[in-house]
Amino acid sequence: MKVTSISRKLLSKVLSFYFVLTFIVTGVQIIAEYNATKGQINRDLLTLEKTFSGSLTRAVWELNTQQAQDIAAGLHNIPMIKGILVTDENDQTIIELGDVGQDESYSARRKTADSSAISFKNTRSVTGELFGHTFPLIFQFSGRTTKVGTVTLLSSNDVVFNRIEVGLYFLIGNAMVKTAALVLLFSFAFQKLLTRPLSELTEQLNQLDLDDPEASKLHSISYEKNELNILEDAYNNLIDELVLFKEKLANTQQDLVNANARLDEQNLILEQEVAKKTSSLSTTMLKMEMQQRELLQQQSQLKAENDRRSKTELTLTHTNNDLKKSILELNKAQKRLLNAEKMAVLGSLSAEVSHEINTPIGVSITSTSFLVDLIKHLETDFTEQKLTKRTFEEFINNANQSAELLSNNLTRASDLISSFKQVAVDQTSDKIRLINIGQYLDEIVQSLHPKLKKTNHCVRVHCPDNIEMQVHAGAISQIITNLVINSIIHGFEGMNRGEIRIDVNYLNDNLHLHYQDNGQGIEQSALAHIFEPFYTTKDAMGGSGLGTHIIYNLVTDTLNGTISASCEPNQGLAYDIEFSNMR
C-alpha cells in the first residue's frame, strides 16, 4: 500500500494556493500599471493641448501654415507623440505628421471629434494600437468664439509598454524571488517540524519488543513541548502499564506453579481439597482473562486518542498558517493606509495650488489680449496715416503697464509652481540631498500658501540663513505640511487669526526644530496617545488618525531623530523635533 506523506500533501496545497494567488496579484498589478501609465499619457496630451492650442489657433486663423507646421513638428518630436493631424474648419487636412491611422475607424473618429468640437468638449479615441486626444481650435474675437480647425494628437501602446517595461520586469522578478523563498522556507519548516519527527517516531514504534517492553520506550524526539511529546508520554505510560500487567501475570503464573506443586505433593492427603483448589484456580484464570480484556480495551482507547490528537495537530497547523497570513495582510494594509494618507495631503495641496495658479495666468491672458488689441489699433492708425504723437504715447504707456502686469503675474505663477514642484518631488522621494534649511522651510510654507490664503492664519519661520544639511528633504516637507494642516484643522478650529511659529537651532551637527501654534491645544489624556495610529479627536468628521503617526515614523525611522509633544493650558500645542546631519 502506497503511503501518502501528510507534510508533502499539506505543503503542495499551501504552495499551490500561493502560486495561484501570486499569479493573480502580479497580473492585476501589471494591468493597473498599464492603465495608470496610459492615463498619465492622456493627461500629458491634455497638458499639450493647454500649452499649444493658443498658438496653433492663431497660426491657423492667420493662415500661417509655416508657423503651424513648425508647432506641429515640435509636437511630433515629443517621444510619446506618434502622429499629429491638423484640419481647418472645413475638415480639410492642413498638416499630417507621423502615424495617424487613417482607416474606417479613423473617419468615424473624425466625425466624433467634429460633433464634440461644436460643444467645445475633448474627445479621446482608440484605433488599433493608437490612442490619443482630439480637440477643436477655437478663436475668440470681440467676445465671439469661432472654430478654425481641429487637432488630433496620437500616441500608441508601444509608448505605454516602453514606460512600464522596467516595472514589469521588477514585478515578475519580485514574484519569482518571493515564491522561491517561500518554497524553501516551507520545505525546511515542514521537514524539521513534522516529517523528520514523525519518521523518528515511526522508526522507534517499529522497534517494539514485547519480550522487553521497557527497552522499547520512546526517547525524546523534540526539545519543544508539542503534540509529538504528548503522544510520546502517552505511549511510554502505556508501556509502563504493560510492564506492570506483565509482572502481575508472571507473579500469578508463579503462584499457579507453586499451587500445582503443593497439590501434587499433597494429592493423596488433600484429595478432598481438590475441588476447592480447582475452584480457586478457575477464579484466578477468570481474573487474568478480565485483566487481558481491560488491557485490549485500553489499547483501543489509546489508538483512538492518538487519532484524535493527530487531527487536532493538523487543525492547529492550518490555524497557525491562517494567523500568519492575517498578520501579513494587516501589515500591508497599514502601509497602504500610511501611503494613502501622505498622498491625500499632497493631492489636496496640488488642487489648491492649481486653483491658485489660475488667477495670475488669467490676469496674464487678459493683459496679453489687451496688448494685442492695442497693437492692432496702432497698426490700423499707422496704415491709415492717422497716427499721432499723443496716440503713440498712450500706446507706449498702456503697453508698458500691460507688459509689467504680465511679467509680475507670470513671475508669481512661476514662483508658486517652482516651490510646489520641489516640495512635491521631495514628498514622493526618499533621496538624501543637501538643502538650506531656512530656504527649504520658506518653500514649504510657499507651497501651503493656497491653503493659508483661505484663512487669516499665518506661519512665521525663524531660522539662521547659513544652516545646510544632508537630509531626507521629502521627510521634512511631509512633517511640516502635516503639522501645519493639523494646526489649521484641529488647533485653529473656531479661531479667526491663528499663528504658527517655527524656531530652528543648529548645534554640534544636530538640528533642533521647535513648532508652536497658539490654538486650542488638546487635553492631557489625549496627549499621551497623540502618536498612536488611528487615534483622532475628529473621528465623527472623517479624521483618519494617521497624521501624527506618519510624523512620528518620519522623524524616528527616516530621519533617525526624536520627537515629543507638549501642551500648556491656553498656549496651543508644541512639538520638539531633533535629528542629525546624514553625511
Coordinates of C-alpha atoms in Angstrom, one line a residue:
M1 CA 0.0 0.0 0.0
K2 CA 1.4 3.4 -1.0
V3 CA 1.9 5.7 1.9
T4 CA 0.9 9.4 1.4
S5 CA 3.0 12.0 3.2
I6 CA 0.9 14.4 5.2
S7 CA 3.5 17.1 5.2
R8 CA 4.1 16.8 1.5
K9 CA 0.4 16.9 0.7
L10 CA -0.2 19.9 3.1
L11 CA 2.9 21.7 1.6
S12 CA 1.7 21.1 -2.0
K13 CA -1.8 22.5 -1.2
V14 CA -0.4 25.6 0.6
L15 CA 2.2 26.3 -2.2
S16 CA -0.4 25.7 -5.0
F17 CA -2.7 28.3 -3.4
Y18 CA 0.2 30.7 -3.0
F19 CA 1.3 30.2 -6.7
V20 CA -2.3 30.9 -8.0
L21 CA -2.6 34.0 -5.7
T22 CA 0.8 35.3 -6.7
F23 CA -0.1 34.9 -10.4
I24 CA -3.4 36.7 -10.0
V25 CA -1.9 39.6 -7.9
T26 CA 1.0 40.0 -10.3
G27 CA -1.4 40.1 -13.3
V28 CA -3.6 42.7 -11.5
Q29 CA -0.5 44.8 -10.8
I30 CA 0.6 44.7 -14.4
I31 CA -2.9 45.7 -15.6
A32 CA -3.1 48.5 -13.1
E33 CA 0.4 49.7 -14.1
Y34 CA -0.6 49.7 -17.8
N35 CA -3.8 51.6 -17.1
A36 CA -2.1 54.2 -14.9
T37 CA 0.6 54.8 -17.5
K38 CA -1.9 55.2 -20.3
G39 CA -3.9 57.6 -18.1
Q40 CA -0.7 59.6 -17.5
I41 CA -0.1 59.8 -21.2
N42 CA -3.7 61.1 -21.8
R43 CA -3.1 63.7 -19.1
D44 CA 0.1 64.7 -20.8
L45 CA -1.8 65.1 -24.1
L46 CA -4.3 67.4 -22.2
T47 CA -1.4 69.4 -21.0
L48 CA 0.0 69.8 -24.5
E49 CA -3.5 70.9 -25.6
K50 CA -3.4 73.7 -23.0
T51 CA 0.1 74.6 -23.9
F52 CA -0.1 74.7 -27.7
S53 CA -3.8 75.2 -28.6
G54 CA -3.5 79.0 -28.4
S55 CA -0.5 79.3 -30.7
L56 CA -1.9 76.8 -33.2
T57 CA -5.3 78.5 -33.2
R58 CA -3.7 81.9 -34.0
A59 CA -1.5 80.3 -36.7
V60 CA -4.5 78.6 -38.4
W61 CA -6.6 81.7 -38.1
E62 CA -3.9 83.9 -39.7
L63 CA -3.3 81.2 -42.4
N64 CA 0.3 81.0 -41.3
T65 CA 0.9 77.5 -42.5
Q66 CA 4.7 77.6 -41.9
Q67 CA 4.2 78.5 -38.2
A68 CA 1.6 75.8 -37.8
Q69 CA 3.9 73.2 -39.4
D70 CA 6.7 74.3 -37.1
I71 CA 4.5 73.9 -34.0
A72 CA 3.2 70.5 -35.3
A73 CA 6.8 69.4 -36.0
G74 CA 7.8 70.4 -32.4
L75 CA 4.9 68.4 -31.0
H76 CA 5.8 65.4 -33.2
N77 CA 9.3 65.4 -31.9
I78 CA 8.0 64.6 -28.4
P79 CA 8.6 60.9 -27.9
M80 CA 5.1 60.0 -26.8
I81 CA 3.6 61.7 -29.9
K82 CA 3.4 59.1 -32.7
G83 CA 1.2 61.2 -35.0
I84 CA -0.5 64.6 -35.4
L85 CA -3.2 65.8 -37.7
V86 CA -4.4 69.4 -38.1
T87 CA -7.5 70.3 -40.1
D88 CA -9.3 73.5 -40.9
E89 CA -12.9 74.4 -40.2
N90 CA -14.0 72.6 -43.4
D91 CA -12.3 69.4 -42.2
Q92 CA -9.6 69.7 -44.8
T93 CA -6.2 68.4 -43.7
I94 CA -3.6 71.1 -43.2
I95 CA -0.8 69.1 -41.5
E96 CA -0.3 65.4 -41.2
L97 CA 2.7 64.0 -39.4
G98 CA 3.6 60.5 -38.3
D99 CA 1.1 57.6 -38.0
V100 CA -2.4 58.9 -37.8
G101 CA -4.2 55.6 -38.5
Q102 CA -6.4 56.8 -41.4
D103 CA -8.9 53.9 -41.9
E104 CA -12.6 53.4 -41.5
S105 CA -12.4 53.8 -37.7
Y106 CA -10.3 57.0 -38.2
S107 CA -13.2 58.5 -40.3
A108 CA -15.6 57.7 -37.5
R109 CA -13.3 59.3 -35.0
R110 CA -13.1 62.4 -37.1
K111 CA -16.9 62.7 -37.2
T112 CA -17.0 62.2 -33.4
A113 CA -14.3 64.9 -33.0
D114 CA -16.3 67.4 -35.2
S115 CA -19.5 66.8 -33.2
S116 CA -17.7 67.2 -30.0
A117 CA -15.9 70.4 -31.2
I118 CA -19.3 72.1 -31.6
S119 CA -19.9 71.8 -27.9
F120 CA -16.2 72.5 -27.1
K121 CA -15.5 69.2 -25.5
N122 CA -12.4 67.0 -25.7
T123 CA -12.6 63.6 -27.4
R124 CA -10.4 60.6 -26.8
S125 CA -10.4 57.7 -29.4
V126 CA -8.7 54.3 -29.7
T127 CA -7.8 52.8 -33.1
G128 CA -5.9 49.5 -33.1
E129 CA -2.7 50.2 -31.1
L130 CA -3.2 54.0 -31.4
F131 CA -5.0 56.2 -28.9
G132 CA -5.0 59.9 -28.4
H133 CA -6.8 63.1 -27.9
T134 CA -8.7 65.4 -30.3
F135 CA -9.6 69.0 -29.5
P136 CA -11.0 71.9 -31.5
L137 CA -9.1 75.1 -32.3
I138 CA -11.4 77.9 -31.0
F139 CA -10.5 81.5 -31.8
Q140 CA -12.0 84.3 -29.6
F141 CA -12.5 87.7 -31.1
S142 CA -14.6 90.6 -29.7
G143 CA -16.5 88.2 -27.3
R144 CA -17.3 85.7 -30.0
T145 CA -15.9 82.2 -30.5
T146 CA -15.2 80.6 -33.9
K147 CA -14.0 77.1 -34.6
V148 CA -11.0 77.4 -37.0
G149 CA -9.9 73.8 -37.1
T150 CA -9.2 70.5 -35.2
V151 CA -6.0 68.9 -33.8
T152 CA -5.6 65.2 -33.2
L153 CA -2.6 64.1 -31.0
L154 CA -2.0 60.3 -31.2
S155 CA 0.1 58.0 -29.1
S156 CA 0.4 54.2 -29.1
N157 CA 0.5 51.2 -26.8
D158 CA 4.3 50.8 -27.7
V159 CA 4.9 54.1 -25.7
V160 CA 2.9 52.7 -22.7
F161 CA 4.8 49.4 -22.8
N162 CA 8.2 51.2 -23.1
R163 CA 7.4 53.2 -20.0
I164 CA 6.3 50.2 -17.9
E165 CA 8.8 47.7 -19.2
V166 CA 11.2 48.0 -16.3
G167 CA 8.3 47.9 -13.8
L168 CA 7.0 44.7 -15.4
Y169 CA 10.4 43.0 -15.1
F170 CA 10.6 44.1 -11.5
L171 CA 7.1 42.8 -10.6
I172 CA 7.7 39.4 -12.3
G173 CA 11.2 39.1 -10.7
N174 CA 9.9 40.1 -7.3
A175 CA 7.1 37.5 -7.5
M176 CA 9.6 34.8 -8.6
V177 CA 12.0 35.6 -5.7
K178 CA 9.3 35.7 -3.1
T179 CA 7.8 32.4 -4.4
A180 CA 11.2 30.6 -4.4
A181 CA 12.0 31.9 -0.9
L182 CA 8.6 30.7 0.4
V183 CA 9.1 27.3 -1.2
L184 CA 12.4 26.9 0.6
L185 CA 11.1 28.2 3.9
F186 CA 8.0 26.0 3.9
S187 CA 10.0 22.9 2.8
F188 CA 12.6 23.4 5.6
A189 CA 9.9 24.1 8.2
F190 CA 7.8 21.0 7.3
Q191 CA 10.9 18.8 7.1
K192 CA 12.1 20.0 10.5
L193 CA 8.9 20.3 12.4
L194 CA 6.7 17.5 11.0
T195 CA 8.3 15.0 8.6
R196 CA 11.6 14.3 10.5
P197 CA 9.9 13.9 14.0
L198 CA 7.2 11.6 12.6
S199 CA 9.8 9.5 10.8
E200 CA 11.8 9.1 14.0
L201 CA 8.6 8.3 16.0
T202 CA 7.6 5.6 13.4
E203 CA 11.1 4.1 13.5
Q204 CA 11.0 3.8 17.3
L205 CA 7.5 2.3 17.3
N206 CA 8.6 -0.4 14.8
Q207 CA 11.3 -1.5 17.3
L208 CA 8.7 -2.5 19.9
D209 CA 9.9 -5.7 21.7
L210 CA 7.0 -7.5 23.6
D211 CA 9.5 -9.6 25.5
D212 CA 11.3 -6.5 26.8
P213 CA 8.8 -3.6 26.6
E214 CA 10.8 -1.4 29.0
A215 CA 13.6 -1.1 26.4
S216 CA 11.0 -0.1 23.7
K217 CA 10.1 3.2 25.3
L218 CA 10.2 6.3 23.1
H219 CA 13.1 8.6 23.5
S220 CA 12.8 12.4 23.3
I221 CA 12.1 13.4 19.7
S222 CA 11.9 17.2 20.1
Y223 CA 13.1 19.5 22.8
E224 CA 9.9 21.6 22.3
K225 CA 6.7 20.7 24.2
N226 CA 4.3 19.9 21.4
E227 CA 1.7 17.2 20.3
L228 CA 4.5 14.7 19.5
N229 CA 5.9 15.0 23.0
I230 CA 2.4 14.4 24.4
L231 CA 2.0 11.3 22.2
E232 CA 5.4 10.1 23.4
D233 CA 4.4 10.5 27.0
A234 CA 1.1 8.6 26.5
Y235 CA 2.9 5.8 24.7
N236 CA 5.6 5.5 27.5
N237 CA 2.8 5.4 30.1
L238 CA 1.2 2.6 28.2
I239 CA 4.5 0.7 28.2
D240 CA 4.7 1.2 32.0
E241 CA 1.2 -0.2 32.5
L242 CA 2.1 -3.1 30.2
V243 CA 5.2 -3.9 32.2
L244 CA 3.1 -3.8 35.4
F245 CA 0.5 -6.1 34.0
K246 CA 3.2 -8.4 32.7
E247 CA 4.8 -8.6 36.2
K248 CA 1.4 -9.3 37.7
L249 CA 0.8 -12.0 35.2
A250 CA 4.2 -13.5 35.9
N251 CA 3.5 -13.5 39.7
T252 CA 0.2 -15.1 39.1
Q253 CA 1.7 -17.8 36.9
Q254 CA 4.3 -18.4 39.6
D255 CA 1.6 -18.7 42.2
L256 CA -0.1 -21.2 39.9
V257 CA 3.0 -23.3 39.6
N258 CA 3.5 -23.4 43.4
A259 CA -0.1 -24.3 43.9
N260 CA 0.2 -27.2 41.4
A261 CA 3.4 -28.4 43.2
R262 CA 1.7 -28.4 46.6
L263 CA -1.3 -30.0 45.0
D264 CA 0.9 -32.9 43.6
E265 CA 2.7 -33.3 46.9
Q266 CA -0.5 -33.4 49.0
N267 CA -2.7 -35.1 46.4
L268 CA -3.1 -38.2 48.4
I269 CA -3.6 -36.2 51.7
L270 CA -5.6 -33.4 50.4
E271 CA -7.9 -35.2 47.9
Q272 CA -10.9 -33.6 49.4
E273 CA -9.4 -30.1 48.8
V274 CA -9.1 -30.7 45.1
A275 CA -12.4 -29.2 44.3
K276 CA -11.6 -26.1 46.3
K277 CA -8.2 -25.6 44.7
T278 CA -9.8 -26.1 41.3
S279 CA -12.4 -23.5 42.0
S280 CA -9.6 -21.1 43.2
L281 CA -7.6 -21.7 40.1
S282 CA -10.7 -21.1 37.9
T283 CA -11.3 -17.8 39.7
T284 CA -7.7 -16.7 39.2
M285 CA -7.9 -17.5 35.4
L286 CA -11.1 -15.6 35.1
K287 CA -9.4 -12.5 36.7
M288 CA -6.5 -12.8 34.3
E289 CA -8.8 -13.0 31.4
M290 CA -10.7 -9.9 32.6
Q291 CA -7.4 -8.1 33.0
Q292 CA -6.4 -9.1 29.5
R293 CA -9.7 -7.7 28.2
E294 CA -9.1 -4.5 30.0
L295 CA -5.6 -4.2 28.5
L296 CA -7.0 -4.7 25.0
Q297 CA -9.7 -2.0 25.7
Q298 CA -7.1 0.4 26.9
Q299 CA -5.0 -0.2 23.8
S300 CA -8.1 0.6 21.7
Q301 CA -8.7 3.8 23.6
L302 CA -5.1 4.8 23.2
K303 CA -5.3 4.3 19.4
A304 CA -8.5 6.5 19.3
E305 CA -6.8 9.2 21.4
N306 CA -3.8 9.0 19.0
D307 CA -6.1 9.6 16.0
R308 CA -7.9 12.4 17.7
R309 CA -4.7 14.2 18.6
S310 CA -3.4 13.8 15.0
K311 CA -6.5 15.6 13.7
T312 CA -6.0 18.3 16.4
E313 CA -2.4 18.8 15.3
L314 CA -3.5 19.2 11.6
T315 CA -6.1 21.7 12.6
L316 CA -3.7 23.7 14.7
T317 CA -1.2 23.8 11.8
H318 CA -3.9 25.2 9.5
T319 CA -4.9 27.8 12.1
N320 CA -1.3 28.9 12.5
N321 CA -0.9 29.4 8.8
D322 CA -4.1 31.4 8.6
L323 CA -2.9 33.6 11.5
K324 CA 0.4 34.3 9.8
K325 CA -1.4 35.3 6.6
S326 CA -3.7 37.6 8.5
I327 CA -0.7 39.3 10.2
L328 CA 1.0 39.9 6.8
E329 CA -2.3 41.3 5.3
L330 CA -2.7 43.6 8.4
N331 CA 0.9 44.9 7.9
K332 CA 0.3 45.5 4.2
A333 CA -3.0 47.3 4.9
Q334 CA -1.3 49.6 7.5
K335 CA 1.4 50.5 4.9
R336 CA -1.2 51.2 2.3
L337 CA -3.1 53.4 4.8
L338 CA 0.0 55.4 5.6
N339 CA 0.8 55.9 1.9
A340 CA -2.8 56.9 1.1
E341 CA -2.7 59.5 3.9
K342 CA 0.5 61.0 2.6
M343 CA -0.8 61.1 -1.0
A344 CA -4.1 62.6 0.2
V345 CA -2.3 65.6 1.7
L346 CA -0.2 66.0 -1.4
G347 CA -3.3 65.7 -3.6
S348 CA -5.1 68.4 -1.6
L349 CA -2.2 70.8 -1.9
S350 CA -2.0 70.1 -5.7
A351 CA -5.6 71.0 -6.2
E352 CA -5.3 74.2 -4.2
V353 CA -2.0 75.2 -5.9
S354 CA -3.6 74.6 -9.3
H355 CA -6.5 76.8 -8.3
E356 CA -4.1 79.5 -7.0
I357 CA -2.1 79.5 -10.3
N358 CA -5.3 80.2 -12.4
T359 CA -5.5 83.7 -11.0
P360 CA -2.1 85.1 -12.3
I361 CA -2.5 83.1 -15.5
G362 CA -5.9 84.6 -16.1
V363 CA -4.6 88.1 -15.5
S364 CA -1.7 87.4 -17.9
I365 CA -4.1 86.2 -20.6
T366 CA -6.2 89.3 -20.2
S367 CA -3.1 91.6 -20.4
T368 CA -1.9 89.8 -23.5
S369 CA -5.3 90.2 -25.2
F370 CA -5.4 93.9 -24.3
L371 CA -1.8 94.3 -25.6
V372 CA -2.8 92.6 -28.9
D373 CA -5.8 94.9 -29.3
L374 CA -3.5 97.9 -28.7
I375 CA -1.1 96.7 -31.4
K376 CA -4.0 96.2 -33.8
H377 CA -5.3 99.7 -33.2
L378 CA -1.8 101.2 -33.6
E379 CA -1.3 99.2 -36.9
T380 CA -4.7 100.5 -38.2
D381 CA -3.8 104.1 -37.4
F382 CA -0.4 103.7 -39.0
T383 CA -1.8 102.1 -42.1
E384 CA -4.5 104.8 -42.4
Q385 CA -1.8 107.5 -41.6
K386 CA -3.8 108.7 -38.6
L387 CA -1.0 108.0 -36.1
T388 CA -0.4 111.0 -33.8
K389 CA 2.2 111.6 -31.1
R390 CA -0.5 111.5 -28.4
T391 CA -1.8 108.2 -29.7
F392 CA 1.7 106.7 -29.8
E393 CA 2.4 107.9 -26.3
E394 CA -0.8 106.4 -25.0
F395 CA 0.1 103.1 -26.7
I396 CA 3.5 103.1 -25.1
N397 CA 2.1 103.9 -21.7
N398 CA -0.6 101.2 -21.9
A399 CA 1.8 98.7 -23.4
N400 CA 4.3 99.2 -20.6
Q401 CA 1.6 98.7 -18.0
S402 CA 0.3 95.5 -19.7
A403 CA 3.9 94.1 -20.0
E404 CA 4.6 94.9 -16.4
L405 CA 1.3 93.3 -15.3
L406 CA 2.0 90.3 -17.5
S407 CA 5.6 89.9 -16.1
N408 CA 4.5 90.2 -12.5
N409 CA 1.8 87.6 -12.7
L410 CA 3.8 85.2 -14.7
T411 CA 6.7 85.5 -12.2
R412 CA 4.2 84.9 -9.4
A413 CA 2.8 81.8 -11.1
S414 CA 6.4 80.6 -11.8
D415 CA 7.5 81.0 -8.2
L416 CA 4.4 79.2 -6.9
I417 CA 5.0 76.3 -9.4
S418 CA 8.7 76.1 -8.6
S419 CA 8.1 75.9 -4.8
F420 CA 5.3 73.4 -5.1
K421 CA 7.3 71.3 -7.6
Q422 CA 10.3 70.9 -5.4
V423 CA 8.2 70.2 -2.3
A424 CA 6.0 67.7 -4.3
V425 CA 9.1 65.9 -5.7
D426 CA 10.7 65.6 -2.2
Q427 CA 7.5 64.3 -0.7
T428 CA 7.4 61.3 -3.2
S429 CA 11.2 60.6 -3.0
D430 CA 13.4 59.1 -0.3
K431 CA 16.6 60.7 -1.6
I432 CA 19.1 62.4 0.7
R433 CA 20.3 65.7 -0.6
L434 CA 22.0 68.9 0.6
I435 CA 19.5 71.7 1.4
N436 CA 19.5 75.1 3.1
I437 CA 17.1 74.6 5.9
G438 CA 15.8 78.2 6.0
Q439 CA 15.2 78.4 2.3
Y440 CA 13.6 75.0 2.2
L441 CA 11.2 75.9 5.0
D442 CA 10.2 79.0 3.1
E443 CA 9.5 76.9 0.0
I444 CA 7.3 74.5 2.1
V445 CA 5.3 77.5 3.5
Q446 CA 5.0 79.0 0.0
S447 CA 3.5 75.7 -1.3
L448 CA 1.0 75.9 1.6
H449 CA 0.0 79.4 0.7
P450 CA -3.2 78.4 -1.2
K451 CA -4.4 76.6 1.9
L452 CA -3.5 79.5 4.2
K453 CA -4.9 82.1 1.8
K454 CA -8.5 80.9 2.7
T455 CA -7.9 81.8 6.3
N456 CA -6.4 84.6 8.4
H457 CA -3.8 82.3 9.9
C458 CA -0.1 82.9 9.4
V459 CA 3.2 81.0 9.6
R460 CA 6.4 82.6 10.9
V461 CA 9.8 80.9 10.4
H462 CA 12.8 81.9 12.5
C463 CA 15.9 80.1 11.1
P464 CA 19.5 81.2 10.5
D465 CA 20.4 81.6 6.8
N466 CA 23.6 79.5 6.9
I467 CA 22.2 76.1 8.0
E468 CA 22.9 73.5 5.4
M469 CA 22.4 69.7 6.0
Q470 CA 22.4 66.4 4.2
V471 CA 18.9 65.0 5.0
H472 CA 15.8 63.4 3.6
A473 CA 14.2 66.6 2.2
G474 CA 10.9 64.8 1.5
A475 CA 10.6 63.7 5.1
I476 CA 11.0 67.3 6.3
S477 CA 8.4 68.5 3.8
Q478 CA 5.9 65.9 4.9
I479 CA 6.5 66.7 8.6
I480 CA 6.0 70.4 8.3
T481 CA 3.0 70.0 5.9
N482 CA 1.2 67.6 8.2
L483 CA 1.9 69.8 11.3
V484 CA 0.5 72.9 9.6
I485 CA -2.6 71.1 8.3
N486 CA -3.2 69.6 11.7
S487 CA -3.0 73.1 13.3
I488 CA -5.4 74.6 10.7
I489 CA -7.9 71.7 11.1
H490 CA -7.7 70.9 14.8
G491 CA -5.8 73.7 16.6
F492 CA -7.4 76.7 14.9
E493 CA -11.0 75.4 14.9
G494 CA -13.3 78.3 15.7
M495 CA -10.4 80.8 15.6
N496 CA -10.2 83.8 13.2
R497 CA -6.5 84.5 13.5
G498 CA -4.1 81.7 14.3
E499 CA -0.3 82.0 14.4
I500 CA 2.3 79.2 13.9
R501 CA 5.9 79.8 14.9
I502 CA 8.8 77.6 13.7
D503 CA 12.1 78.1 15.5
V504 CA 15.3 76.4 14.3
N505 CA 18.6 76.0 16.1
Y506 CA 21.7 74.1 14.9
L507 CA 24.3 73.0 17.4
N508 CA 27.0 70.2 17.3
D509 CA 25.8 68.9 14.0
N510 CA 22.3 68.4 15.4
L511 CA 19.2 70.4 14.3
H512 CA 16.5 71.3 16.8
L513 CA 13.1 72.4 15.4
H514 CA 10.5 73.8 17.8
Y515 CA 7.0 74.0 16.3
Q516 CA 4.4 76.0 18.3
D517 CA 0.8 77.1 17.5
N518 CA -1.5 79.3 19.6
G519 CA -4.6 77.1 19.0
Q520 CA -6.8 75.4 21.5
G521 CA -4.4 72.5 22.1
I522 CA -5.6 69.1 23.4
E523 CA -6.3 67.5 26.7
Q524 CA -3.5 65.9 28.7
S525 CA -5.3 62.5 28.5
A526 CA -5.3 62.7 24.7
L527 CA -1.6 63.9 24.6
A528 CA -0.4 60.5 25.7
H529 CA -2.0 58.9 22.6
I530 CA -1.2 61.6 20.1
F531 CA 1.4 59.5 18.1
E532 CA -0.7 56.3 18.1
P533 CA -2.1 55.1 14.7
F534 CA -5.8 55.7 14.1
Y535 CA -6.2 57.9 17.2
T536 CA -8.2 61.0 16.4
T537 CA -10.4 63.5 18.1
K538 CA -12.2 64.1 14.7
D539 CA -13.4 60.6 14.1
A540 CA -17.0 61.7 13.5
M541 CA -15.8 64.3 11.0
G542 CA -13.7 61.9 8.8
G543 CA -10.4 62.1 10.6
S544 CA -8.1 59.1 9.9
G545 CA -5.8 59.4 12.9
L546 CA -2.7 58.8 10.8
G547 CA -1.3 62.4 10.5
T548 CA 0.8 62.5 13.7
H549 CA 1.6 58.7 13.4
I550 CA 3.2 59.5 10.0
I551 CA 5.1 62.4 11.5
Y552 CA 6.4 60.1 14.3
N553 CA 7.6 57.4 11.8
L554 CA 9.2 60.0 9.5
V555 CA 11.2 61.5 12.5
T556 CA 12.2 58.3 14.2
D557 CA 12.7 56.0 11.2
T558 CA 13.6 58.2 8.2
L559 CA 15.5 61.0 10.0
N560 CA 16.7 58.8 12.9
G561 CA 15.7 61.5 15.3
T562 CA 13.3 62.1 18.2
I563 CA 10.0 63.9 18.6
S564 CA 7.9 64.9 21.6
A565 CA 4.7 66.9 22.1
S566 CA 3.7 69.2 24.9
C567 CA 0.6 71.3 25.6
E568 CA 0.2 74.1 28.2
P569 CA -3.3 75.5 29.1
N570 CA -4.4 78.2 26.7
Q571 CA -1.0 78.1 24.9
G572 CA -1.7 75.7 22.0
L573 CA 0.3 72.6 21.0
A574 CA 4.1 72.4 20.7
Y575 CA 6.4 69.8 19.1
D576 CA 10.1 69.5 19.7
I577 CA 12.0 67.6 16.8
E578 CA 15.7 66.9 16.8
F579 CA 17.8 65.0 14.2
S580 CA 21.4 65.0 13.0
N581 CA 23.2 65.5 9.7
M582 CA 23.1 62.4 7.4
R583 CA 26.6 62.6 5.9

